[in-house]
mmCIF file of C-alpha atoms and ligand atoms in Angstrom:
data_model
loop_
_atom_site.group_PDB
_atom_site.id
_atom_site.type_symbol
_atom_site.label_atom_id
_atom_site.label_comp_id
_atom_site.label_asym_id
_atom_site.label_seq_id
_atom_site.Cartn_x
_atom_site.Cartn_y
_atom_site.Cartn_z
ATOM 1 C CA MET A 295 19.914 -15.742 -19.035
ATOM 2 C CA SER A 296 22.062 -15.734 -22.003
ATOM 3 C CA VAL A 297 19.956 -13.020 -24.229
ATOM 4 C CA PRO A 298 22.390 -10.289 -25.380
ATOM 5 C CA ALA A 299 21.394 -6.950 -23.783
ATOM 6 C CA SER A 300 21.708 -5.152 -26.949
ATOM 7 C CA GLY A 301 18.463 -5.368 -29.246
ATOM 8 C CA LEU A 302 16.443 -6.809 -26.433
ATOM 9 C CA HIS A 303 13.012 -5.000 -26.712
ATOM 10 C CA GLN A 304 11.627 -3.533 -23.824
ATOM 11 C CA ASP A 305 8.642 -5.545 -23.975
ATOM 12 C CA ASP A 306 11.221 -8.698 -23.908
ATOM 13 C CA VAL A 307 12.693 -7.023 -20.881
ATOM 14 C CA ARG A 308 9.220 -7.201 -19.369
ATOM 15 C CA TYR A 309 8.506 -10.234 -20.341
ATOM 16 C CA LEU A 310 11.777 -11.804 -18.939
ATOM 17 C CA ALA A 311 11.363 -10.013 -15.485
ATOM 18 C CA MET A 312 7.690 -11.523 -15.326
ATOM 19 C CA ARG A 313 8.833 -14.851 -16.178
ATOM 20 C CA ASP A 314 11.886 -14.788 -13.917
ATOM 21 C CA GLU A 315 9.789 -13.491 -10.839
ATOM 22 C CA ILE A 316 7.091 -16.031 -11.442
ATOM 23 C CA TRP A 317 9.305 -19.005 -11.698
ATOM 24 C CA ARG A 318 10.882 -17.733 -8.515
ATOM 25 C CA GLY A 319 7.679 -17.640 -6.726
ATOM 26 C CA LEU A 320 6.613 -21.055 -7.932
ATOM 27 C CA ALA A 321 10.102 -22.702 -6.811
ATOM 28 C CA ALA A 322 9.477 -21.304 -3.436
ATOM 29 C CA ARG A 323 8.097 -22.731 -0.247
ATOM 30 C CA PRO A 324 5.483 -22.035 0.285
ATOM 31 C CA ARG A 325 4.692 -20.707 -3.210
ATOM 32 C CA LYS A 326 4.073 -17.486 -3.456
ATOM 33 C CA LEU A 327 2.919 -15.148 -6.314
ATOM 34 C CA SER A 328 2.487 -11.406 -6.026
ATOM 35 C CA SER A 329 -0.695 -9.582 -6.090
ATOM 36 C CA LYS A 330 0.604 -7.210 -8.542
ATOM 37 C CA TRP A 331 0.361 -9.520 -11.597
ATOM 38 C CA PHE A 332 -3.847 -9.517 -10.850
ATOM 39 C CA TYR A 333 -4.234 -6.357 -12.592
ATOM 40 C CA ASP A 334 -4.208 -7.125 -16.226
ATOM 41 C CA GLU A 335 -7.196 -5.929 -18.076
ATOM 42 C CA ALA A 336 -9.265 -9.036 -17.334
ATOM 43 C CA GLY A 337 -8.101 -8.656 -13.751
ATOM 44 C CA SER A 338 -8.885 -4.717 -13.568
ATOM 45 C CA ALA A 339 -12.549 -5.342 -15.245
ATOM 46 C CA LEU A 340 -13.075 -8.379 -12.226
ATOM 47 C CA PHE A 341 -11.724 -5.996 -9.363
ATOM 48 C CA GLU A 342 -14.343 -3.651 -10.642
ATOM 49 C CA ARG A 343 -16.868 -6.221 -10.240
ATOM 50 C CA ILE A 344 -15.507 -6.866 -6.976
ATOM 51 C CA CYS A 345 -16.249 -3.702 -5.557
ATOM 52 C CA GLU A 346 -20.000 -3.843 -6.542
ATOM 53 C CA GLN A 347 -20.652 -6.923 -4.828
ATOM 54 C CA ASP A 348 -22.921 -6.569 -1.632
ATOM 55 C CA GLU A 349 -20.307 -8.686 0.370
ATOM 56 C CA TYR A 350 -17.507 -6.223 -0.329
ATOM 57 C CA TYR A 351 -18.142 -3.468 2.057
ATOM 58 C CA VAL A 352 -14.716 -2.058 1.513
ATOM 59 C CA THR A 353 -15.377 0.413 -1.634
ATOM 60 C CA ARG A 354 -19.240 1.488 -0.576
ATOM 61 C CA THR A 355 -17.849 2.373 3.341
ATOM 62 C CA GLU A 356 -14.905 4.478 1.719
ATOM 63 C CA LEU A 357 -16.829 6.239 -0.812
ATOM 64 C CA ALA A 358 -19.671 6.941 1.829
ATOM 65 C CA LEU A 359 -17.457 8.489 3.821
ATOM 66 C CA MET A 360 -15.675 10.558 1.311
ATOM 67 C CA ARG A 361 -19.080 11.783 0.485
ATOM 68 C CA GLU A 362 -19.993 12.911 4.013
ATOM 69 C CA HIS A 363 -16.576 14.515 4.855
ATOM 70 C CA VAL A 364 -14.618 15.198 1.508
ATOM 71 C CA ALA A 365 -15.343 19.231 2.495
ATOM 72 C CA ALA A 366 -13.731 19.116 5.626
ATOM 73 C CA MET A 367 -10.696 17.239 4.461
ATOM 74 C CA ALA A 368 -10.238 19.967 1.757
ATOM 75 C CA LYS A 369 -10.688 22.704 4.284
ATOM 76 C CA MET A 370 -7.891 21.114 6.579
ATOM 77 C CA LEU A 371 -5.728 20.669 3.380
ATOM 78 C CA GLY A 372 -6.096 24.353 2.410
ATOM 79 C CA PRO A 373 -5.582 25.943 -1.240
ATOM 80 C CA GLN A 374 -3.311 25.229 -4.130
ATOM 81 C CA VAL A 375 -2.955 21.543 -3.251
ATOM 82 C CA MET A 376 -0.736 18.849 -5.623
ATOM 83 C CA LEU A 377 -2.661 16.080 -5.342
ATOM 84 C CA VAL A 378 -0.688 12.844 -5.676
ATOM 85 C CA GLU A 379 -2.272 10.085 -5.878
ATOM 86 C CA TYR A 380 -0.784 6.412 -5.558
ATOM 87 C CA GLY A 381 -2.620 4.335 -8.092
ATOM 88 C CA SER A 382 -4.592 6.086 -11.258
ATOM 89 C CA GLY A 383 -7.907 7.049 -9.787
ATOM 90 C CA SER A 384 -10.095 8.402 -12.443
ATOM 91 C CA GLY A 385 -13.044 7.319 -10.196
ATOM 92 C CA GLU A 386 -15.410 9.127 -7.634
ATOM 93 C CA LYS A 387 -13.336 9.409 -4.645
ATOM 94 C CA THR A 388 -10.368 11.203 -6.795
ATOM 95 C CA ARG A 389 -13.139 13.775 -8.437
ATOM 96 C CA LEU A 390 -14.669 14.473 -5.260
ATOM 97 C CA LEU A 391 -11.516 15.509 -3.818
ATOM 98 C CA LEU A 392 -10.449 17.595 -6.676
ATOM 99 C CA ASP A 393 -14.373 19.122 -6.735
ATOM 100 C CA HIS A 394 -13.609 20.535 -3.515
ATOM 101 C CA LEU A 395 -10.157 21.233 -3.088
ATOM 102 C CA GLU A 396 -9.530 25.008 -3.438
ATOM 103 C CA ARG A 397 -7.640 25.996 -6.518
ATOM 104 C CA PRO A 398 -5.745 22.317 -6.870
ATOM 105 C CA ALA A 399 -2.505 23.183 -8.135
ATOM 106 C CA ALA A 400 -1.939 19.735 -9.953
ATOM 107 C CA TYR A 401 -2.882 16.208 -9.996
ATOM 108 C CA VAL A 402 -0.136 13.631 -10.101
ATOM 109 C CA PRO A 403 -1.355 9.961 -10.681
ATOM 110 C CA ILE A 404 1.336 7.569 -9.906
ATOM 111 C CA GLU A 405 0.630 4.108 -11.457
ATOM 112 C CA ILE A 406 2.296 0.772 -12.376
ATOM 113 C CA SER A 407 0.342 -0.216 -15.502
ATOM 114 C CA ARG A 408 0.457 2.027 -18.566
ATOM 115 C CA THR A 409 -2.906 1.416 -19.809
ATOM 116 C CA ALA A 410 -4.650 2.227 -16.340
ATOM 117 C CA LEU A 411 -3.013 5.457 -16.312
ATOM 118 C CA ARG A 412 -3.714 6.232 -20.067
ATOM 119 C CA ASP A 413 -7.266 5.650 -19.641
ATOM 120 C CA SER A 414 -7.752 7.438 -16.310
ATOM 121 C CA VAL A 415 -5.853 10.432 -17.419
ATOM 122 C CA ALA A 416 -7.465 10.492 -20.558
ATOM 123 C CA GLN A 417 -10.921 10.462 -18.425
ATOM 124 C CA LEU A 418 -9.841 13.430 -15.580
ATOM 125 C CA ARG A 419 -8.203 15.622 -18.617
ATOM 126 C CA GLN A 420 -11.824 15.755 -20.097
ATOM 127 C CA ALA A 421 -13.702 16.300 -16.604
ATOM 128 C CA TYR A 422 -11.023 18.953 -15.584
ATOM 129 C CA PRO A 423 -9.820 20.684 -18.574
ATOM 130 C CA ALA A 424 -7.901 23.572 -16.654
ATOM 131 C CA LEU A 425 -6.361 21.441 -14.175
ATOM 132 C CA GLU A 426 -2.384 20.496 -15.109
ATOM 133 C CA VAL A 427 -2.211 16.380 -15.174
ATOM 134 C CA VAL A 428 1.012 15.076 -14.615
ATOM 135 C CA ALA A 429 1.104 11.535 -14.962
ATOM 136 C CA LEU A 430 3.716 8.982 -13.519
ATOM 137 C CA ASN A 431 4.226 5.859 -14.991
ATOM 138 C CA ALA A 432 6.106 4.392 -11.737
ATOM 139 C CA ASP A 433 6.100 1.988 -9.086
ATOM 140 C CA PHE A 434 5.267 3.854 -5.948
ATOM 141 C CA THR A 435 7.054 1.120 -3.582
ATOM 142 C CA GLU A 436 10.188 2.801 -5.392
ATOM 143 C CA PRO A 437 11.715 6.326 -4.786
ATOM 144 C CA LEU A 438 10.230 9.185 -6.878
ATOM 145 C CA LEU A 439 10.784 12.558 -6.991
ATOM 146 C CA LEU A 440 7.785 15.009 -7.737
ATOM 147 C CA PRO A 441 7.371 17.140 -10.943
ATOM 148 C CA ARG A 442 7.170 20.752 -10.811
ATOM 149 C CA PRO A 443 3.949 21.961 -12.306
ATOM 150 C CA HIS A 444 3.473 25.448 -13.834
ATOM 151 C CA GLY A 445 1.252 27.183 -10.985
ATOM 152 C CA PRO A 446 2.399 27.501 -7.554
ATOM 153 C CA VAL A 447 1.777 24.732 -5.090
ATOM 154 C CA ARG A 448 1.300 25.501 -1.391
ATOM 155 C CA ARG A 449 1.003 22.142 -0.625
ATOM 156 C CA PRO A 450 1.828 18.486 -1.770
ATOM 157 C CA VAL A 451 -1.023 16.048 -0.678
ATOM 158 C CA VAL A 452 -0.434 12.341 -1.353
ATOM 159 C CA TYR A 453 -3.930 10.322 -1.599
ATOM 160 C CA PHE A 454 -3.791 6.668 -0.966
ATOM 161 C CA PRO A 455 -7.407 5.380 -0.870
ATOM 162 C CA GLY A 456 -8.773 1.846 -1.172
ATOM 163 C CA SER A 457 -6.906 0.208 1.509
ATOM 164 C CA THR A 458 -4.068 -0.689 -0.462
ATOM 165 C CA LEU A 459 -1.496 0.049 2.109
ATOM 166 C CA GLY A 460 -3.365 -3.167 3.969
ATOM 167 C CA ASN A 461 -2.068 -5.350 1.020
ATOM 168 C CA PHE A 462 1.607 -4.976 2.036
ATOM 169 C CA ASN A 463 2.989 -6.393 5.359
ATOM 170 C CA ARG A 464 3.880 -4.291 8.031
ATOM 171 C CA ARG A 465 7.707 -3.974 7.267
ATOM 172 C CA GLU A 466 6.820 -2.907 3.829
ATOM 173 C CA ALA A 467 3.994 -0.898 4.651
ATOM 174 C CA VAL A 468 6.035 1.263 7.022
ATOM 175 C CA ASP A 469 8.625 1.566 4.203
ATOM 176 C CA LEU A 470 5.934 2.854 2.059
ATOM 177 C CA LEU A 471 5.108 5.223 4.776
ATOM 178 C CA ILE A 472 8.739 6.670 4.969
ATOM 179 C CA ARG A 473 8.668 6.988 1.108
ATOM 180 C CA MET A 474 5.434 9.041 1.327
ATOM 181 C CA ARG A 475 6.802 11.265 3.817
ATOM 182 C CA GLN A 476 10.185 11.851 1.803
ATOM 183 C CA LEU A 477 8.070 12.299 -1.457
ATOM 184 C CA MET A 478 5.568 14.858 0.446
ATOM 185 C CA GLY A 479 8.226 16.985 2.059
ATOM 186 C CA PRO A 480 7.984 18.956 5.446
ATOM 187 C CA ASN A 481 4.872 20.922 4.401
ATOM 188 C CA GLY A 482 3.121 17.867 2.932
ATOM 189 C CA ARG A 483 0.544 15.659 4.240
ATOM 190 C CA ALA A 484 -1.215 12.088 3.141
ATOM 191 C CA LEU A 485 -4.631 10.912 3.005
ATOM 192 C CA VAL A 486 -5.022 7.155 3.143
ATOM 193 C CA GLY A 487 -7.739 4.811 3.452
ATOM 194 C CA ILE A 488 -7.477 1.921 6.109
ATOM 195 C CA ASP A 489 -10.041 -0.941 6.553
ATOM 196 C CA LEU A 490 -10.513 -1.432 10.246
ATOM 197 C CA LYS A 491 -10.853 -4.323 12.343
ATOM 198 C CA LYS A 492 -14.575 -5.745 12.625
ATOM 199 C CA ASP A 493 -16.397 -9.127 13.221
ATOM 200 C CA PRO A 494 -14.449 -11.623 10.971
ATOM 201 C CA LEU A 495 -17.470 -13.317 9.287
ATOM 202 C CA LEU A 496 -18.067 -10.055 7.807
ATOM 203 C CA ILE A 497 -14.331 -9.492 6.693
ATOM 204 C CA GLU A 498 -14.153 -13.206 5.196
ATOM 205 C CA ALA A 499 -17.683 -12.918 3.359
ATOM 206 C CA ALA A 500 -16.167 -10.104 1.868
ATOM 207 C CA TYR A 501 -13.126 -11.918 0.200
ATOM 208 C CA ASN A 502 -15.494 -14.921 -0.630
ATOM 209 C CA ASP A 503 -18.590 -13.219 -2.587
ATOM 210 C CA GLY A 504 -21.318 -15.572 -3.165
ATOM 211 C CA ALA A 505 -21.446 -14.776 -6.982
ATOM 212 C CA GLY A 506 -17.839 -15.945 -7.139
ATOM 213 C CA VAL A 507 -16.231 -12.878 -8.658
ATOM 214 C CA THR A 508 -13.631 -12.888 -6.027
ATOM 215 C CA ALA A 509 -12.624 -16.355 -6.958
ATOM 216 C CA ALA A 510 -12.742 -15.302 -10.624
ATOM 217 C CA PHE A 511 -10.358 -12.581 -9.972
ATOM 218 C CA THR A 512 -7.807 -14.834 -8.202
ATOM 219 C CA LEU A 513 -7.938 -17.412 -10.918
ATOM 220 C CA ASN A 514 -7.482 -14.777 -13.340
ATOM 221 C CA LEU A 515 -3.995 -14.649 -12.262
ATOM 222 C CA LEU A 516 -3.293 -18.175 -13.404
ATOM 223 C CA ALA A 517 -5.373 -17.700 -16.753
ATOM 224 C CA ARG A 518 -3.113 -14.378 -17.386
ATOM 225 C CA LEU A 519 0.021 -17.136 -16.593
ATOM 226 C CA ASN A 520 -1.547 -19.129 -19.506
ATOM 227 C CA ARG A 521 -1.947 -16.131 -21.756
ATOM 228 C CA GLU A 522 1.159 -14.161 -21.352
ATOM 229 C CA LEU A 523 3.636 -16.861 -20.046
ATOM 230 C CA ASP A 524 2.503 -19.995 -22.348
ATOM 231 C CA ALA A 525 1.485 -21.616 -19.260
ATOM 232 C CA ASP A 526 -1.211 -24.574 -18.961
ATOM 233 C CA PHE A 527 -2.695 -24.048 -15.782
ATOM 234 C CA ASP A 528 -6.243 -26.046 -15.719
ATOM 235 C CA LEU A 529 -8.371 -23.564 -14.134
ATOM 236 C CA GLN A 530 -10.995 -26.196 -13.229
ATOM 237 C CA GLN A 531 -8.350 -27.927 -11.104
ATOM 238 C CA PHE A 532 -7.489 -24.761 -9.120
ATOM 239 C CA HIS A 533 -9.538 -22.809 -6.436
ATOM 240 C CA HIS A 534 -9.931 -19.701 -4.348
ATOM 241 C CA ARG A 535 -9.126 -19.664 -0.894
ATOM 242 C CA ALA A 536 -9.458 -16.557 1.312
ATOM 243 C CA ARG A 537 -9.467 -16.812 5.380
ATOM 244 C CA TYR A 538 -9.325 -14.398 7.642
ATOM 245 C CA ASN A 539 -6.362 -15.045 10.141
ATOM 246 C CA VAL A 540 -7.578 -13.469 13.469
ATOM 247 C CA MET A 541 -4.118 -13.264 15.396
ATOM 248 C CA ARG A 542 -2.647 -11.507 12.632
ATOM 249 C CA GLY A 543 -5.716 -9.121 11.704
ATOM 250 C CA ARG A 544 -5.507 -10.161 7.929
ATOM 251 C CA VAL A 545 -7.295 -11.815 4.919
ATOM 252 C CA GLU A 546 -4.990 -14.195 3.467
ATOM 253 C CA THR A 547 -5.737 -15.428 -0.074
ATOM 254 C CA PHE A 548 -4.530 -18.561 -1.755
ATOM 255 C CA ILE A 549 -4.745 -20.321 -4.752
ATOM 256 C CA VAL A 550 -5.220 -24.140 -4.100
ATOM 257 C CA SER A 551 -4.242 -27.323 -6.170
ATOM 258 C CA ARG A 552 -7.304 -29.501 -6.160
ATOM 259 C CA CYS A 553 -5.502 -32.605 -7.047
ATOM 260 C CA ALA A 554 -1.735 -33.594 -7.619
ATOM 261 C CA GLN A 555 -0.588 -32.460 -10.942
ATOM 262 C CA ARG A 556 1.919 -30.975 -13.384
ATOM 263 C CA VAL A 557 1.811 -27.745 -15.075
ATOM 264 C CA SER A 558 4.155 -26.131 -17.334
ATOM 265 C CA VAL A 559 5.068 -22.394 -17.287
ATOM 266 C CA ALA A 560 7.257 -20.772 -20.052
ATOM 267 C CA GLY A 561 8.803 -24.420 -20.927
ATOM 268 C CA ARG A 562 9.618 -25.183 -17.075
ATOM 269 C CA PRO A 563 7.451 -27.926 -15.295
ATOM 270 C CA PHE A 564 6.075 -27.520 -11.830
ATOM 271 C CA ALA A 565 4.495 -30.336 -9.891
ATOM 272 C CA PHE A 566 1.570 -29.388 -7.314
ATOM 273 C CA ALA A 567 0.801 -31.849 -4.518
ATOM 274 C CA ALA A 568 -3.127 -32.274 -3.675
ATOM 275 C CA ASP A 569 -4.258 -29.365 -1.576
ATOM 276 C CA GLU A 570 -0.928 -27.445 -1.933
ATOM 277 C CA ALA A 571 -1.770 -23.844 -1.698
ATOM 278 C CA MET A 572 -0.322 -20.671 -3.087
ATOM 279 C CA ALA A 573 0.164 -17.783 -1.419
ATOM 280 C CA VAL A 574 -1.395 -14.724 -3.205
ATOM 281 C CA GLU A 575 -2.618 -11.748 -1.438
ATOM 282 C CA ILE A 576 -2.950 -10.618 2.355
ATOM 283 C CA SER A 577 -5.121 -7.882 3.082
ATOM 284 C CA CYS A 578 -4.557 -6.422 6.709
ATOM 285 C CA LYS A 579 -7.143 -4.878 8.770
ATOM 286 C CA TYR A 580 -5.989 -2.304 11.662
ATOM 287 C CA THR A 581 -7.366 -0.489 14.643
ATOM 288 C CA VAL A 582 -6.602 3.221 14.316
ATOM 289 C CA SER A 583 -4.069 3.096 16.831
ATOM 290 C CA GLU A 584 -2.294 0.055 15.496
ATOM 291 C CA PHE A 585 -2.164 2.312 12.144
ATOM 292 C CA ALA A 586 -0.922 5.251 14.185
ATOM 293 C CA GLY A 587 1.672 3.006 15.654
ATOM 294 C CA MET A 588 3.072 2.292 11.866
ATOM 295 C CA ALA A 589 2.629 5.774 10.766
ATOM 296 C CA ALA A 590 4.854 6.895 13.732
ATOM 297 C CA ALA A 591 7.421 4.301 13.044
ATOM 298 C CA ALA A 592 7.660 6.326 9.547
ATOM 299 C CA GLY A 593 7.980 9.729 11.153
ATOM 300 C CA LEU A 594 4.410 10.340 10.311
ATOM 301 C CA GLY A 595 1.648 11.626 12.897
ATOM 302 C CA VAL A 596 -2.299 10.784 12.535
ATOM 303 C CA THR A 597 -3.722 14.624 13.069
ATOM 304 C CA HIS A 598 -7.293 13.641 12.011
ATOM 305 C CA VAL A 599 -9.210 10.513 11.663
ATOM 306 C CA TRP A 600 -12.801 10.235 9.423
ATOM 307 C CA THR A 601 -14.640 6.988 9.830
ATOM 308 C CA ASP A 602 -18.505 5.683 9.306
ATOM 309 C CA ARG A 603 -20.713 5.146 12.378
ATOM 310 C CA ARG A 604 -19.921 1.373 12.481
ATOM 311 C CA ALA A 605 -16.268 2.044 12.556
ATOM 312 C CA TRP A 606 -15.793 0.041 9.598
ATOM 313 C CA PHE A 607 -13.253 2.009 7.668
ATOM 314 C CA ALA A 608 -11.118 5.057 8.091
ATOM 315 C CA VAL A 609 -9.717 7.790 6.204
ATOM 316 C CA VAL A 610 -6.741 9.272 8.140
ATOM 317 C CA LEU A 611 -4.613 12.705 7.691
ATOM 318 C CA LEU A 612 -1.296 12.457 8.320
ATOM 319 C CA GLU A 613 1.572 14.640 8.944
ATOM 320 C CA PRO A 614 5.259 14.480 9.104
ATOM 321 C CA HIS A 615 6.535 14.634 12.688
ATOM 322 C CA PRO A 616 8.558 17.733 12.803
ATOM 323 C CA LEU A 617 11.544 15.878 13.933
ATOM 324 C CA ALA A 618 11.334 13.455 11.267
ATOM 325 C CA ASN A 619 12.834 16.204 8.764
ATOM 326 C CA ALA A 620 15.400 16.950 11.327
ATOM 327 C CA GLU A 621 18.046 18.111 8.910
ATOM 328 C CA GLU A 622 15.692 20.666 7.915
ATOM 329 C CA ILE A 623 15.054 22.030 11.342
ATOM 330 C CA PRO A 624 17.322 25.188 11.993
ATOM 331 C CA MET A 625 19.538 24.476 15.008
ATOM 332 C CA SER A 626 21.491 27.245 16.959
ATOM 333 C CA ILE A 627 24.019 25.319 19.350
ATOM 334 C CA HIS A 628 24.748 27.481 22.408
ATOM 335 C CA ASP A 629 28.454 26.751 22.945
ATOM 336 C CA ALA A 630 30.341 24.682 19.939
ATOM 337 C CA LYS A 631 32.986 24.037 22.497
ATOM 338 C CA ASP A 632 30.534 21.618 24.248
ATOM 339 C CA LEU A 633 30.493 19.270 21.424
ATOM 340 C CA SER A 634 33.675 16.687 21.183
ATOM 341 C CA PRO A 635 34.334 15.608 17.514
ATOM 342 C CA ASP A 636 32.416 12.269 18.092
ATOM 343 C CA GLY A 637 29.135 14.412 18.138
ATOM 344 C CA LEU A 638 28.669 13.188 21.849
ATOM 345 C CA PRO A 639 28.386 16.285 24.351
ATOM 346 C CA CYS A 640 31.515 16.543 26.598
ATOM 347 C CA VAL A 641 31.165 16.029 30.261
ATOM 348 C CA LYS A 642 33.688 17.787 32.363
ATOM 349 C CA ASN A 643 36.805 15.400 33.605
ATOM 350 C CA GLU A 644 35.228 12.629 31.929
ATOM 351 C CA GLY A 645 37.936 9.770 31.617
ATOM 352 C CA LYS A 646 38.535 7.789 28.123
ATOM 353 C CA LYS A 647 36.659 4.771 30.095
ATOM 354 C CA GLU A 648 33.847 6.274 31.289
ATOM 355 C CA LYS A 649 33.145 8.402 27.518
ATOM 356 C CA ALA A 650 33.697 4.839 26.101
ATOM 357 C CA GLN A 651 30.859 3.278 28.624
ATOM 358 C CA ARG A 652 28.482 6.109 27.717
ATOM 359 C CA LYS A 653 28.867 5.583 23.822
ATOM 360 C CA LYS A 654 28.125 2.125 24.426
ATOM 361 C CA ALA A 655 24.875 2.794 26.535
ATOM 362 C CA ALA A 656 24.050 5.317 23.480
ATOM 363 C CA ASP A 657 24.613 3.157 21.124
ATOM 364 C CA GLU A 658 22.256 0.169 22.988
ATOM 365 C CA ASN A 659 19.522 2.781 23.467
ATOM 366 C CA VAL A 660 19.433 3.039 19.106
ATOM 367 C CA ASP A 661 19.184 -0.733 19.149
ATOM 368 C CA GLU A 662 16.565 -0.966 21.635
ATOM 369 C CA ALA A 663 14.297 1.670 19.795
ATOM 370 C CA LEU A 664 14.935 -0.140 16.219
ATOM 371 C CA GLU A 665 13.580 -3.261 17.679
ATOM 372 C CA GLU A 666 10.294 -1.103 18.909
ATOM 373 C CA THR A 667 9.894 0.267 15.562
ATOM 374 C CA PHE A 668 10.330 -3.291 13.680
ATOM 375 C CA PRO A 669 9.253 -6.225 16.357
ATOM 376 C CA ALA A 670 10.347 -9.449 15.082
ATOM 377 C CA SER A 671 6.926 -10.341 14.296
ATOM 378 C CA ASP A 672 3.735 -8.649 13.912
ATOM 379 C CA PRO A 673 1.542 -7.342 16.837
ATOM 380 C CA ILE A 674 -1.248 -9.536 18.098
ATOM 381 C CA SER A 675 -4.171 -7.621 18.575
ATOM 382 C CA PRO A 676 -7.325 -9.769 17.443
ATOM 383 C CA PHE A 677 -10.439 -7.913 16.850
ATOM 384 C CA VAL A 678 -12.628 -6.824 19.716
ATOM 385 C CA PRO A 679 -16.494 -5.967 19.381
ATOM 386 C CA ALA A 680 -16.726 -2.230 20.330
ATOM 387 C CA LYS A 681 -19.555 -0.939 21.955
ATOM 388 C CA PRO A 682 -22.062 0.742 19.542
ATOM 389 C CA ARG A 683 -21.311 4.306 19.190
ATOM 390 C CA GLN A 684 -23.283 7.423 19.753
ATOM 391 C CA HIS A 685 -22.982 9.942 17.173
HETATM 392 N N1 LIG B 883 -6.896 -3.658 -2.044
HETATM 393 C C1 LIG B 883 -8.447 -4.798 -1.863
HETATM 394 C C2 LIG B 883 -8.218 -5.325 -0.451
HETATM 395 O O1 LIG B 883 -7.491 -5.758 0.019
HETATM 396 C C3 LIG B 883 -7.793 -5.747 -3.032
HETATM 397 C C4 LIG B 883 -8.681 -7.114 -3.210
HETATM 398 C C5 LIG B 883 -10.075 -7.243 -2.847
HETATM 399 C C6 LIG B 883 -8.147 -8.252 -3.160
HETATM 400 N N2 LIG B 883 -10.844 -8.259 -2.881
HETATM 401 C C7 LIG B 883 -9.486 -9.087 -3.040
HETATM 402 C C8 LIG B 883 -7.243 -8.883 -3.287
HETATM 403 C C9 LIG B 883 -9.167 -10.442 -3.609
HETATM 404 C C10 LIG B 883 -7.056 -10.160 -3.703
HETATM 405 C C11 LIG B 883 -7.913 -11.159 -3.563
HETATM 406 O O2 LIG B 883 -9.580 -5.470 -0.257
#
């Protein structure tokens, strides 16, 4: 790009970043467009309507779960919580928490969309005039620092509802959980909403509602490219496809070209084959133990799980594993002479060769541990119907 950096307006920077990312996605094989582009104003409004569709059980189930258990959650979190939400929540779930927390110290929404952040903060300030609200216009997948509110904070708590974590693949999700752990610190906690594995037909229906709202939502991505990147997608010539991939435990959403066609995006031509699919979103479904495995890989332990009677959705309480913040653990070394300069404990009468062998073995153990943390492919554990629970 040969535009001089000076004189480049912030909106131009955003435009060029979006254009380049979309171009890259359209040039890739298979083509892939990031789901973050879904949420312009029209997309956000359509998503609100998805949440009201009969087939989309996710929002309703999570909300019912929160209503039933929020008092217990708030009690476990304790007083003077700084509530840090990933995404801007002005909605009912956030209010439930704020209503039940004992003397919350501050509310910190972290939201990438400036307009969404502005609107939700305005609503919350009106509903909670005494609460300190510190809005962060940022991407929560990037490293962040917490603000320091005026009042005393006993505990930072990250709230990540809506099963949004499921929109990241395993590796990205573990990275995000690591960032979460770093952000909340050793005394912090996280409350994360996860959608659980269940009958694939129920899951698939949730992403293919009969009224076509989800289809309109995914196709709005193309409409947005037409509006913002001067593209000429003919929306009639594309359709929405969402399938539950049982072996990978996730819904995969695509935009599919109905015919062979050419489209121009910000002046660059792209040719689509008939039936060619662009990947736009994944929504991972977990078992509680799969999720606990990911949390453990991020140095977090699951300390409580709230779920509905049908075990469709879960809200999980996480805390840092004590060893995950090892640099903060006070350490007493019994006898400093027992440690050699390379950090490996000395073994008496050990020759150079033995020591090298021991060091190699220690390194191999680390490699093995890493392989376990990040297996080359996603774990395979299809949904197995559970026996109905008595409660
Ligand atoms: N986090 C939501 C989910 O995975 C987002 C969502 C709902 C979504 N319906 C969708 C994303 C359809 C893309 C397409 O359930």
